[in-house]
GROMACS .gro file of C-alpha atoms in nm:
model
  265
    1UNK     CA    1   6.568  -3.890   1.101
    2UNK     CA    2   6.859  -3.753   1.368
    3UNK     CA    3   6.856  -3.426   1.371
    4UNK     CA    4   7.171  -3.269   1.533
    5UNK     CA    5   7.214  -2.927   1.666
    6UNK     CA    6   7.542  -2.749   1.807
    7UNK     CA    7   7.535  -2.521   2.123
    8UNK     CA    8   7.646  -2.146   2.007
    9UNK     CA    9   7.710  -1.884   2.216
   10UNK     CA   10   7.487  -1.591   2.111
   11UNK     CA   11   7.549  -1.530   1.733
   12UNK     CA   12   7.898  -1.682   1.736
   13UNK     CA   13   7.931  -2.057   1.612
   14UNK     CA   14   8.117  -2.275   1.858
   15UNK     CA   15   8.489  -2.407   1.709
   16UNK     CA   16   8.537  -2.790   1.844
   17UNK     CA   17   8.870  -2.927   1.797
   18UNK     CA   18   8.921  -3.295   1.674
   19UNK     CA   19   8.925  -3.479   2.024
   20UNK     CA   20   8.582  -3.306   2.134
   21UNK     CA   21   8.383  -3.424   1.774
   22UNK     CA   22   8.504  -3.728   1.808
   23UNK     CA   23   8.410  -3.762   2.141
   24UNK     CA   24   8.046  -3.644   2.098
   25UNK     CA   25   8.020  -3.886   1.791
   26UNK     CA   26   8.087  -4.131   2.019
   27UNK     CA   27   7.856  -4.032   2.228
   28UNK     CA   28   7.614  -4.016   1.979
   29UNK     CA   29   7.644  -4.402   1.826
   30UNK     CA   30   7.632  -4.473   2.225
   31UNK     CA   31   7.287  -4.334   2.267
   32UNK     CA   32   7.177  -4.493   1.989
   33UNK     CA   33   7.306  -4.856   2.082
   34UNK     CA   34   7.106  -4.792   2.387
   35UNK     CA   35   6.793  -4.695   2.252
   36UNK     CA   36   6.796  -4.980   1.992
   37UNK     CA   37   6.840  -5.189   2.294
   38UNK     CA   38   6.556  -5.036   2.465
   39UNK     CA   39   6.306  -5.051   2.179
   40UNK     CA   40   6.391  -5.421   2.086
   41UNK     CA   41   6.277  -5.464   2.481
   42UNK     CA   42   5.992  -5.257   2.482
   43UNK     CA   43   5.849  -5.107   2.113
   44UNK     CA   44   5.648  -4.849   2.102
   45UNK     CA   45   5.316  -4.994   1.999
   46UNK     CA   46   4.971  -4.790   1.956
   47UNK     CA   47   4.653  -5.059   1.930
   48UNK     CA   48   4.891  -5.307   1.851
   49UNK     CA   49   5.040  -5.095   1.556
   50UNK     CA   50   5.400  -5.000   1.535
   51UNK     CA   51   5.429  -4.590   1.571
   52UNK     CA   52   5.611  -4.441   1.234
   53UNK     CA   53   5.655  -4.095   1.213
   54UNK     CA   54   5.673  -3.789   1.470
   55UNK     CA   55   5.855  -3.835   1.743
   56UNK     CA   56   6.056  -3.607   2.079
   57UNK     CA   57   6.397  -3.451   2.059
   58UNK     CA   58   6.620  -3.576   2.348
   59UNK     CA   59   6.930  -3.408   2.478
   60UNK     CA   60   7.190  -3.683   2.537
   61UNK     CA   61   7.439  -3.411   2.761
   62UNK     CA   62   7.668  -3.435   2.466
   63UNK     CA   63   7.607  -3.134   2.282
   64UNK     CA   64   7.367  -3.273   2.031
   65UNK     CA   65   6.989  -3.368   2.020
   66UNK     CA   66   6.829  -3.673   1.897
   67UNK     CA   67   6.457  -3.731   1.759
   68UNK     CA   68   6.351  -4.024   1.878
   69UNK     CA   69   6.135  -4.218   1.611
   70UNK     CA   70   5.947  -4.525   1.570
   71UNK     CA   71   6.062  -4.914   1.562
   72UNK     CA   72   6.091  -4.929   1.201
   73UNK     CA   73   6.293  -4.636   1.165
   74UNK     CA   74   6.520  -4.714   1.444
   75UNK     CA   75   6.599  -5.049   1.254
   76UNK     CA   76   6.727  -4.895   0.901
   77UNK     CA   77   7.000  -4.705   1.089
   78UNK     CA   78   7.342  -4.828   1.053
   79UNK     CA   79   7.640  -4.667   1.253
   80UNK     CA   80   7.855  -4.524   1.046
   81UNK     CA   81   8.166  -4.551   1.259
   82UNK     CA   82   8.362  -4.796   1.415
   83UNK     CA   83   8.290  -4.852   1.816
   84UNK     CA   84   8.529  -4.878   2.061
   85UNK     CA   85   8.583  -5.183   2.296
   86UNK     CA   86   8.392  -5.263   2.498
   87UNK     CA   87   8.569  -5.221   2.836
   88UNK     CA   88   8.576  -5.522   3.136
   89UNK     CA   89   8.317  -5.386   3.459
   90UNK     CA   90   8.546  -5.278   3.700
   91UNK     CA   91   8.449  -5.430   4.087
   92UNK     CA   92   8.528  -5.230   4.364
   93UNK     CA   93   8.557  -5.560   4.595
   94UNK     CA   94   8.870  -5.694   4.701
   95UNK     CA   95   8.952  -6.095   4.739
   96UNK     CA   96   9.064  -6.207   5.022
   97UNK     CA   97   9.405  -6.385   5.013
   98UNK     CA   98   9.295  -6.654   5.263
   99UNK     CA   99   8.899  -6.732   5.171
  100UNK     CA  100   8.872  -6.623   4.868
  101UNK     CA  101   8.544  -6.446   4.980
  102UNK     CA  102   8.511  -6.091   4.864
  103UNK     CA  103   8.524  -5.724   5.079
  104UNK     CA  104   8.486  -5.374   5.064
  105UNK     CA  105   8.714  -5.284   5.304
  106UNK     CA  106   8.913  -5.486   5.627
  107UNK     CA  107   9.114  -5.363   5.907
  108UNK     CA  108   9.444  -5.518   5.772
  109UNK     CA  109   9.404  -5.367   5.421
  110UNK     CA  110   9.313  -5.033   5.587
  111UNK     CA  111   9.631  -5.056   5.842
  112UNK     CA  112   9.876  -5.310   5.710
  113UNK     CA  113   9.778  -5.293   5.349
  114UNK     CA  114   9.721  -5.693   5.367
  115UNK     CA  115   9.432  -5.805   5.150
  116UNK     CA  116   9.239  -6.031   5.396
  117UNK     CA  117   8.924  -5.986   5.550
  118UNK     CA  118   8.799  -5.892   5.929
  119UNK     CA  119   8.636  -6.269   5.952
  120UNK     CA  120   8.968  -6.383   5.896
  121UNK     CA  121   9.176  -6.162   6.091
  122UNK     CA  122   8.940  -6.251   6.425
  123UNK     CA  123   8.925  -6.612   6.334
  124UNK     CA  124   9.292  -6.622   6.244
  125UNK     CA  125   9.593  -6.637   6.529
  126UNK     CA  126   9.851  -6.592   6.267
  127UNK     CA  127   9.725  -6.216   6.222
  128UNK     CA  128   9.753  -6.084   6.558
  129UNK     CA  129   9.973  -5.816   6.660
  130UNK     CA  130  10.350  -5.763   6.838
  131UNK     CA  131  10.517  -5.478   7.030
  132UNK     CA  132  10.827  -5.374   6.892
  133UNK     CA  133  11.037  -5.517   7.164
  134UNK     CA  134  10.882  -5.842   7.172
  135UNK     CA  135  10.937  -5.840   6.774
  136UNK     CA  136  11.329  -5.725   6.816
  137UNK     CA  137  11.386  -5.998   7.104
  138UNK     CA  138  11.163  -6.310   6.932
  139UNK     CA  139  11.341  -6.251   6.605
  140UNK     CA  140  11.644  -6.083   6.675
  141UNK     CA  141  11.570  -5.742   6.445
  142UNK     CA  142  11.756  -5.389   6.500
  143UNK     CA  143  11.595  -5.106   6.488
  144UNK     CA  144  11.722  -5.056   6.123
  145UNK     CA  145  11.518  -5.370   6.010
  146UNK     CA  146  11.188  -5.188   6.093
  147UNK     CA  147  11.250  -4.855   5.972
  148UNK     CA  148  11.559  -4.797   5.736
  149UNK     CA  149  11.481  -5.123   5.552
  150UNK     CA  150  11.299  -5.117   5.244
  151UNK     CA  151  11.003  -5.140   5.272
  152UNK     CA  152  10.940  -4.976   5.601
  153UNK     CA  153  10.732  -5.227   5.810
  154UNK     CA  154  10.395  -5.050   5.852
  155UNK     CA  155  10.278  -5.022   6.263
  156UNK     CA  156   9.991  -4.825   6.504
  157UNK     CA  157  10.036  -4.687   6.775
  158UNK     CA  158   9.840  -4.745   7.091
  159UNK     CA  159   9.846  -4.630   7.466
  160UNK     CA  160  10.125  -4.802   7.661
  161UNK     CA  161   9.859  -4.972   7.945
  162UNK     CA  162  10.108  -5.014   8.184
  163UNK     CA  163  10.184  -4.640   8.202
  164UNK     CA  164   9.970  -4.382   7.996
  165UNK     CA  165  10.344  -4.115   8.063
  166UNK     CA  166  10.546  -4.369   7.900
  167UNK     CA  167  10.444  -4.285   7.530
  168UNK     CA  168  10.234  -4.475   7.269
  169UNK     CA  169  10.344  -4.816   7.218
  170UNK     CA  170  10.440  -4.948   6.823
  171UNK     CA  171  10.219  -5.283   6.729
  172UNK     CA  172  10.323  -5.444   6.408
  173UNK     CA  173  10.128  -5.719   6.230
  174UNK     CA  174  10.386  -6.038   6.293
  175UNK     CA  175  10.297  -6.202   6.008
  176UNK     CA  176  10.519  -5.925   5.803
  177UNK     CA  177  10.770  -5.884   6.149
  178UNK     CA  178  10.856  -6.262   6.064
  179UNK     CA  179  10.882  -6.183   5.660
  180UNK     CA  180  11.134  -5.962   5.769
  181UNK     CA  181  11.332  -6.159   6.012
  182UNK     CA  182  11.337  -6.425   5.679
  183UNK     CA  183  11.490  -6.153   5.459
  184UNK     CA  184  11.700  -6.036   5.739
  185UNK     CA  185  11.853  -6.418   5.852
  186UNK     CA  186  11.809  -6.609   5.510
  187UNK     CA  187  11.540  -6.878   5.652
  188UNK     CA  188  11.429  -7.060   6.002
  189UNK     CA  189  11.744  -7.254   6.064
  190UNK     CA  190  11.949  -6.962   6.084
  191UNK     CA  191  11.717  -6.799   6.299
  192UNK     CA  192  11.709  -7.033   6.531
  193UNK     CA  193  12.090  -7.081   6.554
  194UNK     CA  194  12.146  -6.751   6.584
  195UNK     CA  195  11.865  -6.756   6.903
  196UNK     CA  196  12.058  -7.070   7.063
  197UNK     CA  197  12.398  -6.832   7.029
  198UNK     CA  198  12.269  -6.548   7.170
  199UNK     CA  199  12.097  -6.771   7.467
  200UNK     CA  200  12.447  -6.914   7.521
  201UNK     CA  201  12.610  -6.590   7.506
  202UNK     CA  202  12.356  -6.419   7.766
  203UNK     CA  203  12.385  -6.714   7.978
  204UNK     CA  204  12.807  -6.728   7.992
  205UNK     CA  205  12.758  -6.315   8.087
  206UNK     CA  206  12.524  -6.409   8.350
  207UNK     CA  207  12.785  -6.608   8.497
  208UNK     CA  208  13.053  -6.403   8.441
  209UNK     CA  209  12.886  -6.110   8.633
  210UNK     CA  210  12.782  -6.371   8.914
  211UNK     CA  211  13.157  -6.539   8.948
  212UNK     CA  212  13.242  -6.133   8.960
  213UNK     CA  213  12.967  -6.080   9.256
  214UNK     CA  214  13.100  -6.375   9.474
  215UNK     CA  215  13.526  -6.289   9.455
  216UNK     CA  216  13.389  -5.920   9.559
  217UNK     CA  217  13.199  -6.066   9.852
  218UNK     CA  218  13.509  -6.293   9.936
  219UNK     CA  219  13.717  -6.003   9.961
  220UNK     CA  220  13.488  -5.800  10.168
  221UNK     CA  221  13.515  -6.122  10.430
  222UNK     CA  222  13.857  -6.141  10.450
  223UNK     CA  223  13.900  -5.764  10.450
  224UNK     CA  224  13.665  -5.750  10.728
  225UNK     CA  225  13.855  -6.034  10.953
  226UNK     CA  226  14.153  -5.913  10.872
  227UNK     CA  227  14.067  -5.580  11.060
  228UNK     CA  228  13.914  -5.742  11.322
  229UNK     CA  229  14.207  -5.930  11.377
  230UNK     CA  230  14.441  -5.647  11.380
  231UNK     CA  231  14.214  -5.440  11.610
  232UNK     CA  232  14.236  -5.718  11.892
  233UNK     CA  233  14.619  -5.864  11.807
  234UNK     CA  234  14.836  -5.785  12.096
  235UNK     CA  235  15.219  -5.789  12.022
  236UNK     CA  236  15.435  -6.086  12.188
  237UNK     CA  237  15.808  -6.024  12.091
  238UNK     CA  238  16.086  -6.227  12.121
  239UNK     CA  239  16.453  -6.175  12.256
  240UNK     CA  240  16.591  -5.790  12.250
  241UNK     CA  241  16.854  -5.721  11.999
  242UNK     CA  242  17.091  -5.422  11.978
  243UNK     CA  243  17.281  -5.261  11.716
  244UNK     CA  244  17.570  -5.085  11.802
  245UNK     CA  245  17.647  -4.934  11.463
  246UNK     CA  246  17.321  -4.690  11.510
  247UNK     CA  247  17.359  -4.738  11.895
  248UNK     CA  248  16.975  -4.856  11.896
  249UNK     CA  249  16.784  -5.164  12.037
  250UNK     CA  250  16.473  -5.358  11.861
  251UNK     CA  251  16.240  -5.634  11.949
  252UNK     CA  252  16.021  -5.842  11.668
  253UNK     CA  253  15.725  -5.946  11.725
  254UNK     CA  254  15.657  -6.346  11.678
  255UNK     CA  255  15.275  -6.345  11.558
  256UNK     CA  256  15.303  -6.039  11.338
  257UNK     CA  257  15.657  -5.980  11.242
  258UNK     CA  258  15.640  -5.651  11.341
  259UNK     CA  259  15.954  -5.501  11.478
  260UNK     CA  260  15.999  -5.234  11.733
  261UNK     CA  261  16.304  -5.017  11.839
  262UNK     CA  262  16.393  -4.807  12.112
  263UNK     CA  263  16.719  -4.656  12.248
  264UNK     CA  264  16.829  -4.675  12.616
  265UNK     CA  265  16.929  -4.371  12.835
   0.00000   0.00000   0.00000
């Protein structure tokens, strides 16, 4: 026989709403699946005789007791209400999307939330990481495309070795940096146009700023002679002329063309 007690609270009788009785109930036809398991097992037996009869009061944390009984008691009982289903055993280990072999935890599912394993990720060159000007200048990606874009493309930070005053340094896994450039430029082809433009673009500046370089140096040449020139040019003129309308004479020079007047006492 079950025998079934309620908790009270000194002489007051405890009021439990719908949700809480039907919870214990449960609770109740759950304990005794289990101990019908347990006895089908293991019986209790005394000199090879099934035990009928007497037997201890258990407290299944539910609110109620049970009285445990013998094997042949324990078989008569029927449940009187329906059971739930019987729910799928939840693992806690994760699948890695490139072995298939199962994890707790990984390095790229802590950081990059990317379901693959550390075996992988050493083994692997197609996880490794990328500054974020390497990323911008390999796959032609703004700032925007990093940070404003949905979703943000996740990063660490690390100490910049060259200079430890320069600021952490942003790594990103380039797996995802190149998912991005693909949403960004459509697929490879237009990538890769879009690098040959820019190459031919950088490469027409480059000349543009060297053909500057060389017409400046020109000019400082011919500056420079020019001056020297005129520093050591010594005048030869030709015939004197005079001009009676100003009453003034003037002598030009042949080399230079320049012209020099004087008046006579």
């Amino acid at each position: 026989m079950f025998i079934m007690s309620r908790k009270v609270a000194g002489e007051e009788k405890v009021t439990l709403s719908a949700s809480q009785r039907a919870r214990i109930e449960r609770n109740r036809q759950k304990a005794l699946l289990l101990k019908q398991a347990r006895l089908a097992s293991q019986p209790y037996t005394r000199d090879g005789q099934t035990v009928k009869g007497a037997g201890r009061e258990i407290d299944t944390g539910a609110g109620f007791f049970i009285e445990e009984e013998g094997q042949d008691r324990i078989g008569a009982e029927r449940c009187q209400n329906q059971l739930g289903p019987v729910l799928p055993q939840v693992s806690d280990h994760l699948v890695c999307e490139n072995c298939s072999q199962e994890f707790l935890e990984s390095y790229l599912n802590n950081h990059f939330d990317l379901v693959v394993c550390d075996n992988c990720r050493e083994n692997e060159e197609k996880y490794e990481l990328i500054t974020k000007t390497d990323a911008k200048n390999k796959y032609l990606l703004k700032d925007a495309d990093f940070d404003v874009r949905d979703p943000s493309l996740k990063f660490i930070l690390r100490r910049n070795p060259h200079n430890a005053r320069w600021g952490d340094m942003k790594l990103f896994l380039e797996l995802q940096v190149q998912a991005r450039a693909m949403e960004v430029w459509g697929n490879e082809e237009k990538l890769k146009d879009a690098r040959e433009q820019r190459a031919a673009n950088k490469e027409k500046a480059k000349k543009k700023k060297f053909d500057k370089r060389v017409k400046e140096l020109r000019m400082a040449v011919r500056s420079s002679l020019w001056r020297k020139d005129m520093s050591s040019h010594e005048h030869q003129y030709g015939d004197e002329t005079y001009d009676e309308a100003i009453d003034e004479y003037s002598k030009t020079c042949m080399t230079c063309g320049h012209i020099l007047t004087y008046e006579k006492m």
